[in-house]
Tab-separated table of C-alpha atoms and ligand atoms in Angstrom:
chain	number	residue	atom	x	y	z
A	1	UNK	CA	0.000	0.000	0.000
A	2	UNK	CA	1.234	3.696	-0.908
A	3	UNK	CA	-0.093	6.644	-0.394
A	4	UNK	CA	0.997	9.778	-2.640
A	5	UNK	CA	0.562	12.970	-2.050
A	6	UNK	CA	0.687	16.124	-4.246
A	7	UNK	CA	0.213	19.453	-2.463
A	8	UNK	CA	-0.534	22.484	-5.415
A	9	UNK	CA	-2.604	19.563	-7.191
A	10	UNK	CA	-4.489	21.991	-9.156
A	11	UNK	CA	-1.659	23.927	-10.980
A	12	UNK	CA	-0.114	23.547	-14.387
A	13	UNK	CA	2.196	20.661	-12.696
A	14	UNK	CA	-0.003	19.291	-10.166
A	15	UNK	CA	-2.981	18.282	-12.984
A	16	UNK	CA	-0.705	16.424	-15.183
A	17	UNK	CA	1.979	14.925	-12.129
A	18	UNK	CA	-1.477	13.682	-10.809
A	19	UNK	CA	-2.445	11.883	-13.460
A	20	UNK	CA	0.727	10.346	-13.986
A	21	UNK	CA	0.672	9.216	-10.344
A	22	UNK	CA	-2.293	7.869	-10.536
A	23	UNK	CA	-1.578	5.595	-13.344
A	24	UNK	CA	1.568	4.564	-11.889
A	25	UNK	CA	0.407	0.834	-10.800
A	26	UNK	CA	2.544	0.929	-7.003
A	27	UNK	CA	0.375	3.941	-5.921
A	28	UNK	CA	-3.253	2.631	-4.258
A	29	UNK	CA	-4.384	6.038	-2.766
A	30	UNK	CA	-3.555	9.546	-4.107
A	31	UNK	CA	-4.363	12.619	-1.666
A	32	UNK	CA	-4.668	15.758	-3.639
A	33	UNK	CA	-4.389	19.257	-1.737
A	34	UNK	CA	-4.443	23.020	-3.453
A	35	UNK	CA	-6.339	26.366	-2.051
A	36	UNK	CA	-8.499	25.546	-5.658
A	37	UNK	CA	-10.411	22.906	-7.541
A	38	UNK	CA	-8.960	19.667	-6.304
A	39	UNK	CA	-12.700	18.514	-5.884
A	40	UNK	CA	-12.879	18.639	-9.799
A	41	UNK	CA	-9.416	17.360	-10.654
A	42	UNK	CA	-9.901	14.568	-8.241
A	43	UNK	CA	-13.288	13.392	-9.661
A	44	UNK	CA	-12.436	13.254	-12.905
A	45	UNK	CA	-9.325	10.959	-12.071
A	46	UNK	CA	-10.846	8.825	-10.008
A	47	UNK	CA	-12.539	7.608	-13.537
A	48	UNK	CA	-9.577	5.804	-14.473
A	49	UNK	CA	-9.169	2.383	-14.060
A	50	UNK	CA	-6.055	2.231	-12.049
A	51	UNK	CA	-5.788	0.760	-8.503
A	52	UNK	CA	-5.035	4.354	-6.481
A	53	UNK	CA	-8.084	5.816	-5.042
A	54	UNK	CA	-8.144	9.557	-5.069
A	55	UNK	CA	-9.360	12.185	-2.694
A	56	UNK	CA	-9.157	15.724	-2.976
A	57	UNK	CA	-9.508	18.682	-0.366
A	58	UNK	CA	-9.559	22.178	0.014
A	59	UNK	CA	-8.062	23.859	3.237
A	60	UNK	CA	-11.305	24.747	4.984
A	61	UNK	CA	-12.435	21.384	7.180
A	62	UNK	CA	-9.109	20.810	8.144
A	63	UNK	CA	-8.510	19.625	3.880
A	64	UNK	CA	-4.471	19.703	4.261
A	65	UNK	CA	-4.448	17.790	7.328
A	66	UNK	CA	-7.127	14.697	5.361
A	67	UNK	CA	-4.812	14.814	2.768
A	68	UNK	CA	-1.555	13.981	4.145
A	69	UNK	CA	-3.209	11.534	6.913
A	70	UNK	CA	-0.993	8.058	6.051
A	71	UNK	CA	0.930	9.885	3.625
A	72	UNK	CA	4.058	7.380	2.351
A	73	UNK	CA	5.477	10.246	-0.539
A	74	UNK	CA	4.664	14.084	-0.061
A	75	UNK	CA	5.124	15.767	-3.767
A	76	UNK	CA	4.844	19.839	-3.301
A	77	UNK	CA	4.541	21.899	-6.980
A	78	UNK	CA	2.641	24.445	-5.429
A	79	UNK	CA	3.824	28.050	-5.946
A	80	UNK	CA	3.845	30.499	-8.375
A	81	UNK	CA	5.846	30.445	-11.544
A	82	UNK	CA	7.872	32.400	-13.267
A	83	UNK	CA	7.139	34.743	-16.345
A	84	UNK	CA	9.577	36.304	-18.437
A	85	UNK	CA	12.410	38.526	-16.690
A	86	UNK	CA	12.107	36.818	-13.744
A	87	UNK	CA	14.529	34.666	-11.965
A	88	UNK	CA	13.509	31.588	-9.759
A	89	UNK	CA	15.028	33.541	-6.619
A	90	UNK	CA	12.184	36.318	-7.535
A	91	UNK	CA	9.866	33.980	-6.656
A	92	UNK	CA	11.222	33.460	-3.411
A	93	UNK	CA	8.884	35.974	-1.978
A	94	UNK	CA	5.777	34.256	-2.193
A	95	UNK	CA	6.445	30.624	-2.631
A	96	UNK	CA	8.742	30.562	0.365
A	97	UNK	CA	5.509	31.131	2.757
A	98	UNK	CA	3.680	28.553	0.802
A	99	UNK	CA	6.475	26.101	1.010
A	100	UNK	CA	6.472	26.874	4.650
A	101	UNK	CA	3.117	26.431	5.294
A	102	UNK	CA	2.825	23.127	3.393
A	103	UNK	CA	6.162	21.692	5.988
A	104	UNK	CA	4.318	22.901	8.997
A	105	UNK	CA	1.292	20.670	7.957
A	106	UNK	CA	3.390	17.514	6.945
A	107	UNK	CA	5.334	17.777	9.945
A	108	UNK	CA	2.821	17.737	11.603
A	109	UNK	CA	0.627	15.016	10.026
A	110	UNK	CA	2.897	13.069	8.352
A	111	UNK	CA	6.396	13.497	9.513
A	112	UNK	CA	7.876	9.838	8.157
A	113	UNK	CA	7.244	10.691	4.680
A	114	UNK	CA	9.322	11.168	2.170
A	115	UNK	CA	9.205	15.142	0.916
A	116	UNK	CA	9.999	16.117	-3.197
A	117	UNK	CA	9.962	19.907	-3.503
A	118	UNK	CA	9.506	20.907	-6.446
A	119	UNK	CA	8.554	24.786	-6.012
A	120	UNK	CA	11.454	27.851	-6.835
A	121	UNK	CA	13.409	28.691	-5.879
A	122	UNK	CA	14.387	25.257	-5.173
A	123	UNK	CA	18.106	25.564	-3.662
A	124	UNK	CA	16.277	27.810	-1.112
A	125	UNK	CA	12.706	25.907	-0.548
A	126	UNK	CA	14.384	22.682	0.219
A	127	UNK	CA	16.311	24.437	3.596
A	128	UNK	CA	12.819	26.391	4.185
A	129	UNK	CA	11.537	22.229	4.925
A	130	UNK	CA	14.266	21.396	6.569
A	131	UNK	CA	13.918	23.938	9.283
A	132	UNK	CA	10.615	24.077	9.818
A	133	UNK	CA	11.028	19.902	9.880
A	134	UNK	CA	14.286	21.133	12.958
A	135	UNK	CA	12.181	23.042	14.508
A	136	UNK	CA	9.325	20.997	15.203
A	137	UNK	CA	11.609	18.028	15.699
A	138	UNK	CA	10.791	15.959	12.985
A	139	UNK	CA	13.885	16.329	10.363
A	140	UNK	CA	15.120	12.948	8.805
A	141	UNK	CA	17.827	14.074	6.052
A	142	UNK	CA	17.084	10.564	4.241
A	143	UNK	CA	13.701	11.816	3.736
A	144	UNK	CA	14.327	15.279	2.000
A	145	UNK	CA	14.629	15.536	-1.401
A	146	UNK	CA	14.591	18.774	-4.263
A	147	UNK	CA	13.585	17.650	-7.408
A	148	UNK	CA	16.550	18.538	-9.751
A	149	UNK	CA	14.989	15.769	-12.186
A	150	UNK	CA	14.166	18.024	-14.998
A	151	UNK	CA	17.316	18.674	-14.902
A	152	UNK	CA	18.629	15.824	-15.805
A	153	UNK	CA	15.552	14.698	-18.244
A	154	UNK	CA	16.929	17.756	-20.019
A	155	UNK	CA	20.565	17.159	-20.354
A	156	UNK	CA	19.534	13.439	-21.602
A	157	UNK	CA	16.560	14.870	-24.550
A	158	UNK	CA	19.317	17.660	-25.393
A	159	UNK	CA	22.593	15.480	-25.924
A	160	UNK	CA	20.864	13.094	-27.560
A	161	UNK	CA	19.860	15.809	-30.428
A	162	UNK	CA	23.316	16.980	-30.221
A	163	UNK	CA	24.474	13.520	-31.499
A	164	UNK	CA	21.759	13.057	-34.028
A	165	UNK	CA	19.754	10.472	-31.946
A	166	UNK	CA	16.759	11.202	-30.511
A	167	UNK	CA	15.556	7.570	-30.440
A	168	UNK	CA	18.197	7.017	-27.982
A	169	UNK	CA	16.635	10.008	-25.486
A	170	UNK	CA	15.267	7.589	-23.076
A	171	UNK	CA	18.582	5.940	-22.489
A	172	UNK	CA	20.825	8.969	-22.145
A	173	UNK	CA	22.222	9.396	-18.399
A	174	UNK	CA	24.002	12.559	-17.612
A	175	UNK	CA	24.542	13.202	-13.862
A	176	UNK	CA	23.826	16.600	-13.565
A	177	UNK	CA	24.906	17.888	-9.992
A	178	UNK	CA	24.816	20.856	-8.065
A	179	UNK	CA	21.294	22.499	-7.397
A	180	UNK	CA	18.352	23.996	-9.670
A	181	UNK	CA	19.137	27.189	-11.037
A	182	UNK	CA	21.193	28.969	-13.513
A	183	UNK	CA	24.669	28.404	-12.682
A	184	UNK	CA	24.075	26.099	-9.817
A	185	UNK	CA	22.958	23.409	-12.651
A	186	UNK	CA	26.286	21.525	-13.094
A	187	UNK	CA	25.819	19.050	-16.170
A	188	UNK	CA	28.843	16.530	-15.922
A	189	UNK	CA	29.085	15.473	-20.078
A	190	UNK	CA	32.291	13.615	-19.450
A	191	UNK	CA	30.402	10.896	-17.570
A	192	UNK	CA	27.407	10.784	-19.847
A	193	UNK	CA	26.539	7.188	-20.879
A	194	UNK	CA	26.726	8.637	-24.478
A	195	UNK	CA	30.267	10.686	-25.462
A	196	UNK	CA	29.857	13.605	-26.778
A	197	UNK	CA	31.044	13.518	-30.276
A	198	UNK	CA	35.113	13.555	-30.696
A	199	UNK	CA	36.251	16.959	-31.753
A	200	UNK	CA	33.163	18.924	-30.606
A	201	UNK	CA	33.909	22.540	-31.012
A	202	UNK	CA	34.351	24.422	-27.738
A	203	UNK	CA	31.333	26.575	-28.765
A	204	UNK	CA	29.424	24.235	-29.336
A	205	UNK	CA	29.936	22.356	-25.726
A	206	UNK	CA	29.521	25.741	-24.170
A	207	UNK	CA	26.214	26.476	-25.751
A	208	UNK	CA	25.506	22.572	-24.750
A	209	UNK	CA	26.325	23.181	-20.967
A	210	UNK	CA	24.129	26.879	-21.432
A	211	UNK	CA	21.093	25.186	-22.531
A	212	UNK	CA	20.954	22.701	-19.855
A	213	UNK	CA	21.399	25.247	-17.564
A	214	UNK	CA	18.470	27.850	-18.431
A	215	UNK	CA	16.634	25.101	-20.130
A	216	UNK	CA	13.927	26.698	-18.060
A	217	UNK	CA	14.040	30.110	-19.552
A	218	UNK	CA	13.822	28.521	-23.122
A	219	UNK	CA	10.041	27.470	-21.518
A	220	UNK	CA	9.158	30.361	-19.969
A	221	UNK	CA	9.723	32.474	-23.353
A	222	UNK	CA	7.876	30.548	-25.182
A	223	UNK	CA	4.767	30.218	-22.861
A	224	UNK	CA	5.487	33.977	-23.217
A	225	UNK	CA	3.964	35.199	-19.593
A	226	UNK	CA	1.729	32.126	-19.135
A	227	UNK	CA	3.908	30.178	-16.859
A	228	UNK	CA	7.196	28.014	-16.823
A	229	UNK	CA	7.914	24.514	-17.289
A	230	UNK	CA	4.593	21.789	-16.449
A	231	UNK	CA	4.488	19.108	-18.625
A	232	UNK	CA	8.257	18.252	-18.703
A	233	UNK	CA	7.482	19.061	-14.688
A	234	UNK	CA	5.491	16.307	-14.460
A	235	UNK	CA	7.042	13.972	-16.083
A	236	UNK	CA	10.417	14.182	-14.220
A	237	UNK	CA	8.253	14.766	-11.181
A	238	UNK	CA	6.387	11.691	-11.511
A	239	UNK	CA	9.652	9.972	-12.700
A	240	UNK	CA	11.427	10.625	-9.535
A	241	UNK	CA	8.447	9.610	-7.462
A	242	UNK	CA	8.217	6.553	-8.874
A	243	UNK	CA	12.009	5.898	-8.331
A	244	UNK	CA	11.394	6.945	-4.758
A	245	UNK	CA	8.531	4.376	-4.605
A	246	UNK	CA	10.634	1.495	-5.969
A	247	UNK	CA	13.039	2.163	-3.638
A	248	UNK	CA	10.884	2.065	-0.211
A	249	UNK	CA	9.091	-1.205	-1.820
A	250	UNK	CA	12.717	-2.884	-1.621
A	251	UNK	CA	14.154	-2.391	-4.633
A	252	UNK	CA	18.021	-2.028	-4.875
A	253	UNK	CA	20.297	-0.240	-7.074
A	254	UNK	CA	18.347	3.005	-7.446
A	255	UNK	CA	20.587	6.126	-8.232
A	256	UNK	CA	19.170	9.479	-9.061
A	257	UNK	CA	20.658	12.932	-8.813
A	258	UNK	CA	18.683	15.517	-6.247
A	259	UNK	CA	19.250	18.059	-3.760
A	260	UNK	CA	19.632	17.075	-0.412
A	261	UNK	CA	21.217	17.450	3.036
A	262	UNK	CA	24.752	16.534	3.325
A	263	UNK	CA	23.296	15.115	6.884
A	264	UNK	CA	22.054	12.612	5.209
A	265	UNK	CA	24.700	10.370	4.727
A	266	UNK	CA	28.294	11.548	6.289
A	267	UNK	CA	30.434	9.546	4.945
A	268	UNK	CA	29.502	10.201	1.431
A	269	UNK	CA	29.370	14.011	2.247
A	270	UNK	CA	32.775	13.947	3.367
A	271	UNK	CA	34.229	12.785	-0.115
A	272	UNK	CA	31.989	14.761	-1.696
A	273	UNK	CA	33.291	17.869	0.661
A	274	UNK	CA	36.792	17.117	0.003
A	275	UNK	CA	36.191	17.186	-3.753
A	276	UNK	CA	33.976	20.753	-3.623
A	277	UNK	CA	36.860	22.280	-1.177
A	278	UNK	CA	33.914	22.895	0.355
A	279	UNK	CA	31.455	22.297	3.329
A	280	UNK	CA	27.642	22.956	1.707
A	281	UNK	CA	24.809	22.062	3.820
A	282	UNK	CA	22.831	20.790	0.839
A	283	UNK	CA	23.722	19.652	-2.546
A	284	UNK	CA	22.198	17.864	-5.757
A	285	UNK	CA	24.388	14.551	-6.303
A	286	UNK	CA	23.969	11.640	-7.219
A	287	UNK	CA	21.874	9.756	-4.533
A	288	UNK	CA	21.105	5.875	-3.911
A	289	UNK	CA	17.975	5.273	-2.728
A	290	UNK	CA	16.584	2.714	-0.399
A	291	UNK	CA	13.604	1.951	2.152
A	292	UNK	CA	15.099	5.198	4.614
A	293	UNK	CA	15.219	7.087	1.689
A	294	UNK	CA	19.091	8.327	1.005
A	295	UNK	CA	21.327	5.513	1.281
A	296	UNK	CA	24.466	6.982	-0.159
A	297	UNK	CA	25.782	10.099	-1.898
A	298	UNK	CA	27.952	9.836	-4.443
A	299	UNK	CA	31.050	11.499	-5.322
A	300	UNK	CA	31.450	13.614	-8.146
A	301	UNK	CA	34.363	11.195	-9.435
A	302	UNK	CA	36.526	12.300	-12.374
A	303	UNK	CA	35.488	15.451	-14.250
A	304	UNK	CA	37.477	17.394	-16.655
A	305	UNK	CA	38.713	21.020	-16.185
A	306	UNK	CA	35.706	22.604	-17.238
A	307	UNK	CA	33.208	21.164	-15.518
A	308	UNK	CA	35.981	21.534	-12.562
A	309	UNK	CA	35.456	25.728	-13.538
A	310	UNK	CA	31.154	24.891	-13.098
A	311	UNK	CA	31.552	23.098	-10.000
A	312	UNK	CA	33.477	26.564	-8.795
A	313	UNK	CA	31.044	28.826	-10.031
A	314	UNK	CA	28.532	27.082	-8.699
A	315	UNK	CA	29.139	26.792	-5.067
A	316	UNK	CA	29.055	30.627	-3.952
A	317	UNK	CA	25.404	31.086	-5.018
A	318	UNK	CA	24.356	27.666	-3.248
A	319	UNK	CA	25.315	29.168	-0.541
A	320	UNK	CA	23.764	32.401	-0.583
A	321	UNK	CA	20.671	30.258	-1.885
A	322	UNK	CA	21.070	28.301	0.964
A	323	UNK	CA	21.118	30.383	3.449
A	324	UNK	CA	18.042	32.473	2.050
A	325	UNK	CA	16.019	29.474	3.125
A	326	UNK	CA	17.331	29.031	6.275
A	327	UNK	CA	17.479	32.752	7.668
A	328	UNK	CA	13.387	32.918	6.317
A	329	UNK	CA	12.307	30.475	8.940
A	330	UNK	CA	14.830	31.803	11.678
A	331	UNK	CA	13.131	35.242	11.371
A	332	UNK	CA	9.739	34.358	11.023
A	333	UNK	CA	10.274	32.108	13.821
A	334	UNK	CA	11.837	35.320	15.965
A	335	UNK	CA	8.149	36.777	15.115
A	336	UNK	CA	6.412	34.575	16.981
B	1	NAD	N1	11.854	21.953	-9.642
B	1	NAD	C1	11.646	22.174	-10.921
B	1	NAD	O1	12.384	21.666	-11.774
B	1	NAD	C2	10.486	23.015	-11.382
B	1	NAD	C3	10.076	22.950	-12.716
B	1	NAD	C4	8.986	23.704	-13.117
B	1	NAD	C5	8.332	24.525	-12.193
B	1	NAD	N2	8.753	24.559	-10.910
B	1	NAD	C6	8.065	25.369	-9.905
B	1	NAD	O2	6.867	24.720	-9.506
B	1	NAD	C7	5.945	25.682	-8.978
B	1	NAD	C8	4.559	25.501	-9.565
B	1	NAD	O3	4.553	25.757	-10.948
B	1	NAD	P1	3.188	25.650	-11.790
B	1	NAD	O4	3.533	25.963	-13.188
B	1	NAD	O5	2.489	24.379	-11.478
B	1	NAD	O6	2.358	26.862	-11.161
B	1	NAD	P2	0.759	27.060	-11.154
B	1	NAD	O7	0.511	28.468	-10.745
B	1	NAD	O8	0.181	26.574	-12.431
B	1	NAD	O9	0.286	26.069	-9.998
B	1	NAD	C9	0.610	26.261	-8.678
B	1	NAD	C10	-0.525	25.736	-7.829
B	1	NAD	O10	-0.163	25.935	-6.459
B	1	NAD	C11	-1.382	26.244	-5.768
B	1	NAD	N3	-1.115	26.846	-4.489
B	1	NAD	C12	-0.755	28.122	-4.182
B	1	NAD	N4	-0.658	28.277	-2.855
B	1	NAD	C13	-0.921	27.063	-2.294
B	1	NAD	C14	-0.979	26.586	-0.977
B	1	NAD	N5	-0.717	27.380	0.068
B	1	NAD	N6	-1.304	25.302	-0.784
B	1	NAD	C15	-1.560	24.485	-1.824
B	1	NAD	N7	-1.527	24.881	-3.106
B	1	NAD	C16	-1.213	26.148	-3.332
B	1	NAD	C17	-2.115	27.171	-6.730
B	1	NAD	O11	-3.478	27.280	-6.416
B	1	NAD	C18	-1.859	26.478	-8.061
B	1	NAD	O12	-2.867	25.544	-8.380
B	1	NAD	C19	6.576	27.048	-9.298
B	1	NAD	O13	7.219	27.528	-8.147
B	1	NAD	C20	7.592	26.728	-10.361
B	1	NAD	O14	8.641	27.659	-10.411
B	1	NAD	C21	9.824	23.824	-10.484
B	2	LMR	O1	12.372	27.765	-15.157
B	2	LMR	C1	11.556	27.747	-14.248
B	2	LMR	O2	11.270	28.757	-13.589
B	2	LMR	C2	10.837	26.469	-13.940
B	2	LMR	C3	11.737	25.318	-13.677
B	2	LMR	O3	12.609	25.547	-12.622
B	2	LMR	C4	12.464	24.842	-14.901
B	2	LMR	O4	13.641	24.520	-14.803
B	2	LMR	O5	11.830	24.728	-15.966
């Protein structure tokens, strides 16, 4: 039996991560939650003839509270998204209450599940959980995860163009490390399961790296003010839940890039540390899952020079992102 839970169910990636989740065959009850029309979206899915039985609430009646009762996997897209000229860090404003809110709730009612953030700013909503999880005494770093997953869907769809293979999309793996924004979005194309081709043009590996990291922005200008990334969203969304569902069912061997507490397992934090020069509370690597949720972080391993020059560049804003989340909850916690 799993329960999954999406909280912003409603929204351009809640609709279509729900429906993926509920015809993923491991899931036999999906909880819905959004301040909006989850009644609707959850009668219409409950039409299809897949195991998971669906509810969906609204916050009055104590609605967030019903929906994360028994909740095995917590999946949060709610938040607003970005439109063009914005970056994900100008979103931190609103979404970081929401995000807030949402961790007070699951703490509260569901503390032993396992937590996928998927609102923006990401580097900064994942520590927003975290403390609000500290604070109420509830934080398992295992159990944490930021879903860098587009990420990586990207980086597989976009070097498998680059070598003229589309076809082989599906199979591409790229770890992509770091966290989920901008710079922060380290693709490591040395270790791709598919070599770049010999002799590509530094340009062209450049404008490679570039698109995977403001892959995003490509979306949001061509939605043209109507919203970022959802159907790609849900995919990878989905596709990381359902990794995260294999895993606490038994199975073994699961790796997967996200961002999560270096607390959550030491040992592979301190290689990892040693090879950032480094100590970063949280950071997208790639992760093995099990039952507990992280088993092991994994090291970087051997990169070239210029993904050495990414790493770099991408550790001072982690930081600052970093710490954005933490100091919200500090001082809203001070106001109380
Ligand atoms: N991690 C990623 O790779 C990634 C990719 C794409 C988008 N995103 C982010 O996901 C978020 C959602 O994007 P979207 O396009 O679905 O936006 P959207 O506006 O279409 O949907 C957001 C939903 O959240 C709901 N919501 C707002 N406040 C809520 C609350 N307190 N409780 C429950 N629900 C609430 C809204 O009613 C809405 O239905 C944005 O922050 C966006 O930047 C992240
Ligand atoms: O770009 C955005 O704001 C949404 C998301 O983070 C993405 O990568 O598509």
């Amino acid at each position: 039996m799993v329960k999954a839970v999406v909280l912003g169910a409603a929204g351009g990636i809640g609709q279509p991560l729900s429906l993926l989740l509920k015809v993923n065959p491991l899931i036999t009850e999906l909880g819905l939650y959004d301040i909006v029309n989850t009644p609707g979206v959850a009668a219409d899915l409950s039409h299809i003839a897949t195991p998971a039985k669906v509810e969906g609430y609204l916050p009055p009646d104590d609605g967030l509270i019903k929906t994360l009762t028994g909740a095995d996997v917590v999946v949060i897209p709610a938040g607003v998204p970005r439109k063009p000229g914005m970056t994900r860090d100008d979103l931190f404003k609103i979404n970081a209450g929401i995000v807030k809110g949402l961790a007070e709730g699951i703490a509260k009612t569901a503390p032993k599940a396992f937590v996928l953030v998927i609102s923006n700013p990401v580097n900064s909503t994942v520590p927003i959980v975290a403390e609000v999880f500290k604070k109420l005494g509830v934080f398992d770093p295992k159990r944490l995860f930021g879903v860098t997953t587009l990420d990586v869907v990207r980086a597989s769809t976009f070097v498998a163009e680059l070598i003229g293979n589309l076809g082989a999309a599906p199979d591409v793996v790229v770890p992509v490390v770091g966290g989920h924004s901008g710079v922060t979005i380290v693709p490591l194309l040395s270790q791709s399961s598919h070599p770049l081709p010999a002799g590509l043009a530094t340009a062209d590996y450049e404008a490679l790296v570039k698109r995977i990291q403001f892959g995003g922005d490509e979306v949001v200008k061509a939605k043209d003010g109507t919203g970022s990334a959802t159907l790609s969203m849900a995919y990878a969304g989905a596709e990381f839940a359902t990794k995260i569902i294999r895993a606490l069912k038994g199975e073994k061997g699961i790796i997967a890039p996200s961002f999560v507490s270096l607390a959550s397992d030491p040992a592979g934090a301190a290689a990892l540390t040693a090879e950032l020069g480094q100590e970063l509370a949280y950071f997208s690597s790639r992760v093995e899952l099990g039952p507990q949720g992280v088993e092991k972080l994994y090291p970087l391993g051997t990169i070239t020079d210029a993904e050495k020059v990414l790493v770099k560049a991408a550790i001072p804003e982690l930081i600052k992102n970093i710490e954005t989340g933490v100091s919200f909850v500090e001082a809203s916690t001070n106001k109380l």
